[in-house]
mmCIF file of C-alpha atoms in Angstrom:
data_model
loop_
_atom_site.group_PDB
_atom_site.id
_atom_site.type_symbol
_atom_site.label_atom_id
_atom_site.label_comp_id
_atom_site.label_asym_id
_atom_site.label_seq_id
_atom_site.Cartn_x
_atom_site.Cartn_y
_atom_site.Cartn_z
ATOM 1 C CA GLN A 107 0.000 0.000 0.000
ATOM 2 C CA VAL A 108 1.424 3.350 -1.052
ATOM 3 C CA GLN A 109 1.681 5.946 1.701
ATOM 4 C CA LEU A 110 2.774 9.563 1.593
ATOM 5 C CA GLN A 111 3.895 11.533 4.630
ATOM 6 C CA GLU A 112 4.664 15.250 4.760
ATOM 7 C CA SER A 113 7.225 16.635 7.176
ATOM 8 C CA GLY A 114 8.451 20.115 7.942
ATOM 9 C CA PRO A 115 7.980 23.073 10.252
ATOM 10 C CA GLY A 116 4.524 24.212 11.212
ATOM 11 C CA LEU A 117 5.543 27.836 11.666
ATOM 12 C CA VAL A 118 7.460 30.034 9.234
ATOM 13 C CA LYS A 119 8.265 33.718 9.593
ATOM 14 C CA PRO A 120 7.214 36.198 6.900
ATOM 15 C CA LEU A 121 9.671 36.547 4.006
ATOM 16 C CA GLN A 122 11.396 33.275 4.921
ATOM 17 C CA THR A 123 11.300 30.073 2.868
ATOM 18 C CA LEU A 124 8.802 27.319 3.551
ATOM 19 C CA SER A 125 10.315 23.854 3.098
ATOM 20 C CA LEU A 126 8.376 20.605 3.192
ATOM 21 C CA THR A 127 9.323 17.042 2.345
ATOM 22 C CA CYS A 128 7.069 14.183 1.305
ATOM 23 C CA THR A 129 8.299 10.661 1.974
ATOM 24 C CA VAL A 130 6.807 7.923 -0.184
ATOM 25 C CA SER A 131 6.579 4.371 1.106
ATOM 26 C CA GLY A 132 5.130 1.221 -0.408
ATOM 27 C CA GLY A 133 6.235 2.158 -3.920
ATOM 28 C CA SER A 134 9.095 3.722 -5.818
ATOM 29 C CA ILE A 135 9.045 7.392 -6.645
ATOM 30 C CA SER A 136 10.947 6.454 -9.809
ATOM 31 C CA SER A 137 8.032 4.399 -11.145
ATOM 32 C CA GLY A 138 6.927 5.684 -14.513
ATOM 33 C CA GLY A 139 3.761 7.600 -15.234
ATOM 34 C CA TYR A 140 3.329 9.541 -12.025
ATOM 35 C CA TYR A 141 3.215 13.219 -11.207
ATOM 36 C CA TRP A 142 4.427 13.903 -7.658
ATOM 37 C CA THR A 143 2.354 16.846 -6.588
ATOM 38 C CA TRP A 144 1.942 19.544 -3.956
ATOM 39 C CA ILE A 145 -1.486 20.991 -3.204
ATOM 40 C CA ARG A 146 -2.532 23.452 -0.518
ATOM 41 C CA GLN A 147 -5.774 24.390 1.145
ATOM 42 C CA HIS A 148 -6.227 27.737 2.799
ATOM 43 C CA PRO A 149 -8.204 27.738 6.055
ATOM 44 C CA VAL A 150 -11.895 27.198 5.350
ATOM 45 C CA LYS A 151 -11.245 27.524 1.629
ATOM 46 C CA GLY A 152 -10.799 25.394 -1.408
ATOM 47 C CA LEU A 153 -7.898 23.555 -2.935
ATOM 48 C CA GLU A 154 -5.014 25.056 -4.887
ATOM 49 C CA TRP A 155 -2.625 23.016 -7.028
ATOM 50 C CA ILE A 156 0.932 24.258 -6.428
ATOM 51 C CA GLY A 157 2.885 22.129 -8.883
ATOM 52 C CA CYS A 158 4.378 18.748 -9.628
ATOM 53 C CA PHE A 159 7.455 16.779 -10.633
ATOM 54 C CA ALA A 160 6.582 14.565 -13.571
ATOM 55 C CA TYR A 161 7.928 11.089 -14.332
ATOM 56 C CA SER A 162 9.522 12.606 -17.449
ATOM 57 C CA GLY A 163 11.772 14.740 -15.253
ATOM 58 C CA SER A 164 9.879 17.958 -15.965
ATOM 59 C CA THR A 165 8.401 20.217 -13.353
ATOM 60 C CA TYR A 166 5.165 22.147 -13.716
ATOM 61 C CA TYR A 167 4.127 25.018 -11.486
ATOM 62 C CA ASN A 168 1.049 27.120 -10.902
ATOM 63 C CA PRO A 169 1.796 30.441 -12.648
ATOM 64 C CA SER A 170 0.456 32.276 -9.613
ATOM 65 C CA LEU A 171 3.316 30.831 -7.530
ATOM 66 C CA GLU A 172 5.939 29.985 -10.142
ATOM 67 C CA SER A 173 8.377 32.747 -9.253
ATOM 68 C CA ARG A 174 8.611 31.468 -5.663
ATOM 69 C CA VAL A 175 8.243 27.676 -5.968
ATOM 70 C CA THR A 176 10.698 24.836 -6.450
ATOM 71 C CA ILE A 177 9.748 21.150 -6.427
ATOM 72 C CA SER A 178 12.524 18.574 -6.451
ATOM 73 C CA VAL A 179 12.906 14.807 -6.095
ATOM 74 C CA ASP A 180 15.406 12.736 -4.119
ATOM 75 C CA THR A 181 15.125 9.224 -5.525
ATOM 76 C CA SER A 182 17.721 7.834 -3.115
ATOM 77 C CA HIS A 183 15.415 8.610 -0.194
ATOM 78 C CA ASN A 184 12.146 8.148 -2.110
ATOM 79 C CA GLN A 185 11.177 11.719 -1.295
ATOM 80 C CA PHE A 186 10.103 14.866 -3.036
ATOM 81 C CA SER A 187 10.222 18.385 -1.655
ATOM 82 C CA LEU A 188 8.589 21.787 -1.854
ATOM 83 C CA ARG A 189 10.302 25.126 -1.330
ATOM 84 C CA LEU A 190 8.239 28.310 -1.330
ATOM 85 C CA SER A 191 10.215 31.506 -0.863
ATOM 86 C CA SER A 192 9.289 34.941 0.489
ATOM 87 C CA VAL A 193 6.189 33.691 2.272
ATOM 88 C CA THR A 194 3.435 35.959 3.557
ATOM 89 C CA VAL A 195 0.371 35.440 5.714
ATOM 90 C CA ALA A 196 -1.477 34.502 2.520
ATOM 91 C CA ASP A 197 0.641 31.340 2.323
ATOM 92 C CA THR A 198 -0.812 30.022 5.588
ATOM 93 C CA ALA A 199 -2.495 26.757 4.603
ATOM 94 C CA VAL A 200 -2.568 23.003 4.962
ATOM 95 C CA TYR A 201 -0.034 21.613 2.514
ATOM 96 C CA TYR A 202 -0.633 18.183 1.000
ATOM 97 C CA CYS A 203 1.581 15.985 -1.105
ATOM 98 C CA ALA A 204 -0.149 13.621 -3.493
ATOM 99 C CA ARG A 205 0.417 11.149 -6.317
ATOM 100 C CA ASP A 206 -1.200 11.848 -9.665
ATOM 101 C CA LEU A 207 -1.617 9.595 -12.676
ATOM 102 C CA ARG A 208 -3.762 12.100 -14.572
ATOM 103 C CA LYS A 209 -6.549 9.909 -13.246
ATOM 104 C CA GLY A 210 -7.002 11.935 -10.111
ATOM 105 C CA PHE A 211 -4.824 12.212 -7.061
ATOM 106 C CA ASP A 212 -5.081 8.666 -5.773
ATOM 107 C CA TYR A 213 -2.800 8.861 -2.728
ATOM 108 C CA TRP A 214 -2.432 11.826 -0.379
ATOM 109 C CA GLY A 215 -0.414 12.681 2.676
ATOM 110 C CA GLN A 216 -2.255 13.564 5.852
ATOM 111 C CA GLY A 217 -1.569 17.269 5.402
ATOM 112 C CA ASN A 218 0.826 19.646 7.144
ATOM 113 C CA LEU A 219 -0.544 22.926 8.518
ATOM 114 C CA VAL A 220 1.941 25.725 7.916
ATOM 115 C CA THR A 221 1.311 29.055 9.605
ATOM 116 C CA VAL A 222 3.164 32.166 8.490
ATOM 117 C CA SER A 223 3.591 34.485 11.425
ATOM 118 C CA SER A 224 6.276 36.527 13.112
ATOM 119 C CA ASP B 161 -6.074 28.776 -16.522
ATOM 120 C CA ILE B 162 -9.175 26.641 -16.855
ATOM 121 C CA GLN B 163 -11.870 27.747 -14.420
ATOM 122 C CA LEU B 164 -14.210 25.181 -12.906
ATOM 123 C CA THR B 165 -17.537 26.370 -11.521
ATOM 124 C CA GLN B 166 -19.528 24.054 -9.292
ATOM 125 C CA SER B 167 -23.189 24.368 -8.473
ATOM 126 C CA PRO B 168 -24.731 24.507 -6.064
ATOM 127 C CA SER B 169 -22.216 25.786 -3.495
ATOM 128 C CA SER B 170 -24.140 23.945 -0.817
ATOM 129 C CA LEU B 171 -27.203 21.788 -0.554
ATOM 130 C CA SER B 172 -29.314 20.246 2.164
ATOM 131 C CA ALA B 173 -30.507 16.701 1.710
ATOM 132 C CA SER B 174 -31.742 13.691 3.605
ATOM 133 C CA VAL B 175 -30.544 10.125 3.850
ATOM 134 C CA GLY B 176 -31.826 8.225 0.837
ATOM 135 C CA ASP B 177 -32.062 11.275 -1.431
ATOM 136 C CA ARG B 178 -30.622 11.337 -4.923
ATOM 137 C CA ILE B 179 -28.420 14.387 -5.438
ATOM 138 C CA THR B 180 -26.551 15.860 -8.384
ATOM 139 C CA ILE B 181 -23.649 18.284 -8.362
ATOM 140 C CA THR B 182 -22.629 20.107 -11.513
ATOM 141 C CA CYS B 183 -19.174 21.244 -12.620
ATOM 142 C CA ARG B 184 -18.750 23.524 -15.622
ATOM 143 C CA ALA B 185 -15.366 24.180 -17.233
ATOM 144 C CA SER B 186 -14.439 27.475 -18.866
ATOM 145 C CA GLN B 187 -13.241 25.571 -21.949
ATOM 146 C CA SER B 188 -13.411 22.021 -23.219
ATOM 147 C CA ILE B 189 -11.463 19.537 -21.127
ATOM 148 C CA SER B 190 -12.605 16.385 -22.941
ATOM 149 C CA SER B 191 -13.070 13.835 -20.132
ATOM 150 C CA TYR B 192 -10.178 14.993 -17.946
ATOM 151 C CA LEU B 193 -12.400 15.635 -14.949
ATOM 152 C CA ASN B 194 -12.100 14.064 -11.511
ATOM 153 C CA TRP B 195 -14.328 14.227 -8.430
ATOM 154 C CA TYR B 196 -13.273 14.197 -4.774
ATOM 155 C CA GLN B 197 -14.936 13.932 -1.400
ATOM 156 C CA GLN B 198 -13.425 15.705 1.596
ATOM 157 C CA LYS B 199 -14.409 15.295 5.228
ATOM 158 C CA PRO B 200 -13.296 17.675 8.011
ATOM 159 C CA GLY B 201 -9.638 17.345 8.926
ATOM 160 C CA LYS B 202 -8.955 14.800 6.178
ATOM 161 C CA ALA B 203 -7.314 14.840 2.789
ATOM 162 C CA PRO B 204 -9.648 14.645 -0.212
ATOM 163 C CA LYS B 205 -10.454 11.214 -1.579
ATOM 164 C CA VAL B 206 -10.894 10.565 -5.295
ATOM 165 C CA LEU B 207 -14.310 9.139 -6.170
ATOM 166 C CA ILE B 208 -14.515 9.430 -9.949
ATOM 167 C CA TYR B 209 -11.729 9.892 -12.507
ATOM 168 C CA ALA B 210 -11.867 10.567 -16.229
ATOM 169 C CA ALA B 211 -15.400 11.937 -15.789
ATOM 170 C CA SER B 212 -17.157 8.607 -15.333
ATOM 171 C CA SER B 213 -14.770 5.934 -14.037
ATOM 172 C CA LEU B 214 -15.385 4.775 -10.492
ATOM 173 C CA GLN B 215 -12.244 4.665 -8.358
ATOM 174 C CA SER B 216 -11.551 1.251 -6.869
ATOM 175 C CA GLY B 217 -13.254 0.793 -3.511
ATOM 176 C CA VAL B 218 -15.788 3.610 -4.002
ATOM 177 C CA PRO B 219 -19.448 2.581 -3.575
ATOM 178 C CA SER B 220 -21.482 2.233 -6.746
ATOM 179 C CA ARG B 221 -24.026 4.827 -5.565
ATOM 180 C CA PHE B 222 -21.502 7.398 -6.814
ATOM 181 C CA SER B 223 -21.476 8.046 -10.551
ATOM 182 C CA GLY B 224 -20.128 10.684 -12.894
ATOM 183 C CA SER B 225 -20.995 11.797 -16.386
ATOM 184 C CA GLY B 226 -20.219 14.450 -18.942
ATOM 185 C CA SER B 227 -17.565 15.566 -21.375
ATOM 186 C CA GLY B 228 -16.377 18.790 -22.905
ATOM 187 C CA THR B 229 -17.439 21.526 -20.502
ATOM 188 C CA ASP B 230 -20.348 20.091 -18.492
ATOM 189 C CA PHE B 231 -20.046 17.360 -15.884
ATOM 190 C CA THR B 232 -22.153 15.914 -13.105
ATOM 191 C CA LEU B 233 -21.578 13.877 -9.981
ATOM 192 C CA THR B 234 -24.599 11.913 -8.790
ATOM 193 C CA ILE B 235 -25.135 10.107 -5.517
ATOM 194 C CA SER B 236 -28.074 7.795 -6.070
ATOM 195 C CA SER B 237 -29.052 7.243 -2.432
ATOM 196 C CA LEU B 238 -27.352 9.505 0.085
ATOM 197 C CA GLN B 239 -25.881 7.743 3.101
ATOM 198 C CA PRO B 240 -24.927 9.329 6.461
ATOM 199 C CA GLU B 241 -21.222 9.021 5.623
ATOM 200 C CA ASP B 242 -21.710 10.999 2.389
ATOM 201 C CA PHE B 243 -22.220 14.337 4.123
ATOM 202 C CA ALA B 244 -19.013 16.137 3.123
ATOM 203 C CA VAL B 245 -17.587 18.662 0.671
ATOM 204 C CA TYR B 246 -17.214 17.601 -2.957
ATOM 205 C CA TYR B 247 -14.728 19.049 -5.436
ATOM 206 C CA CYS B 248 -14.206 18.657 -9.147
ATOM 207 C CA GLN B 249 -10.700 18.935 -10.648
ATOM 208 C CA GLN B 250 -9.426 19.067 -14.214
ATOM 209 C CA SER B 251 -6.280 17.357 -15.450
ATOM 210 C CA HIS B 252 -6.512 18.504 -19.080
ATOM 211 C CA SER B 253 -4.132 21.462 -18.975
ATOM 212 C CA PHE B 254 -1.594 22.775 -16.511
ATOM 213 C CA PRO B 255 -2.152 24.306 -14.057
ATOM 214 C CA TRP B 256 -4.547 21.691 -12.769
ATOM 215 C CA THR B 257 -7.476 23.494 -11.144
ATOM 216 C CA PHE B 258 -10.271 22.672 -8.733
ATOM 217 C CA GLY B 259 -13.850 23.784 -8.429
ATOM 218 C CA GLN B 260 -14.759 25.828 -5.363
ATOM 219 C CA GLY B 261 -16.522 22.925 -3.669
ATOM 220 C CA THR B 262 -20.069 21.854 -2.851
ATOM 221 C CA LYS B 263 -20.979 21.236 0.767
ATOM 222 C CA VAL B 264 -23.595 18.520 1.242
ATOM 223 C CA GLU B 265 -25.387 18.958 4.559
ATOM 224 C CA ILE B 266 -28.133 17.156 6.358
#
């Protein structure tokens, strides 16, 4: 059974960089066909796709965040990571990692609440 | 970006009711439309992918239809565990986008 688990700080100061890691177990992150994805959900609001690392080696980002986002993969540790720079209060959200086959996000992490506050 | 508009934003229903949620895309997305259910404090769960395919393990009372720009999610007989928020999501063109959600309440 595939499992995803986010890890990282729950509190980040304004203008600093948010860093989260997603550890994948029960399957290889190098398996073909998948898009390893980050999604966030603002408090009491809907879902926002942040971006993904595709099996082809390409990365795709939401244009609204592209200038501040980096998604990378560490195959040796079966992990992928999110870095979001210059955060503001508007970046306070629950951050999810997920696996995507273009058939929906079939596996999700449990979510990591990140609060931006001084 | 492709905009997805769900309707209604919320609805009240009773156990046993048949309900339908609509998702309209701002441009054609063929059948690249997925539906999710989210309960409080939990990650969303995929119910339907590719507009009409039932995800493994999802009860058959859930069904999806549509193509192009208009899609529907139907629950044929609402069960107590179905009260949740439902989202549509397109995987036709980056950036993937979600609808704003439909809250199904008792």
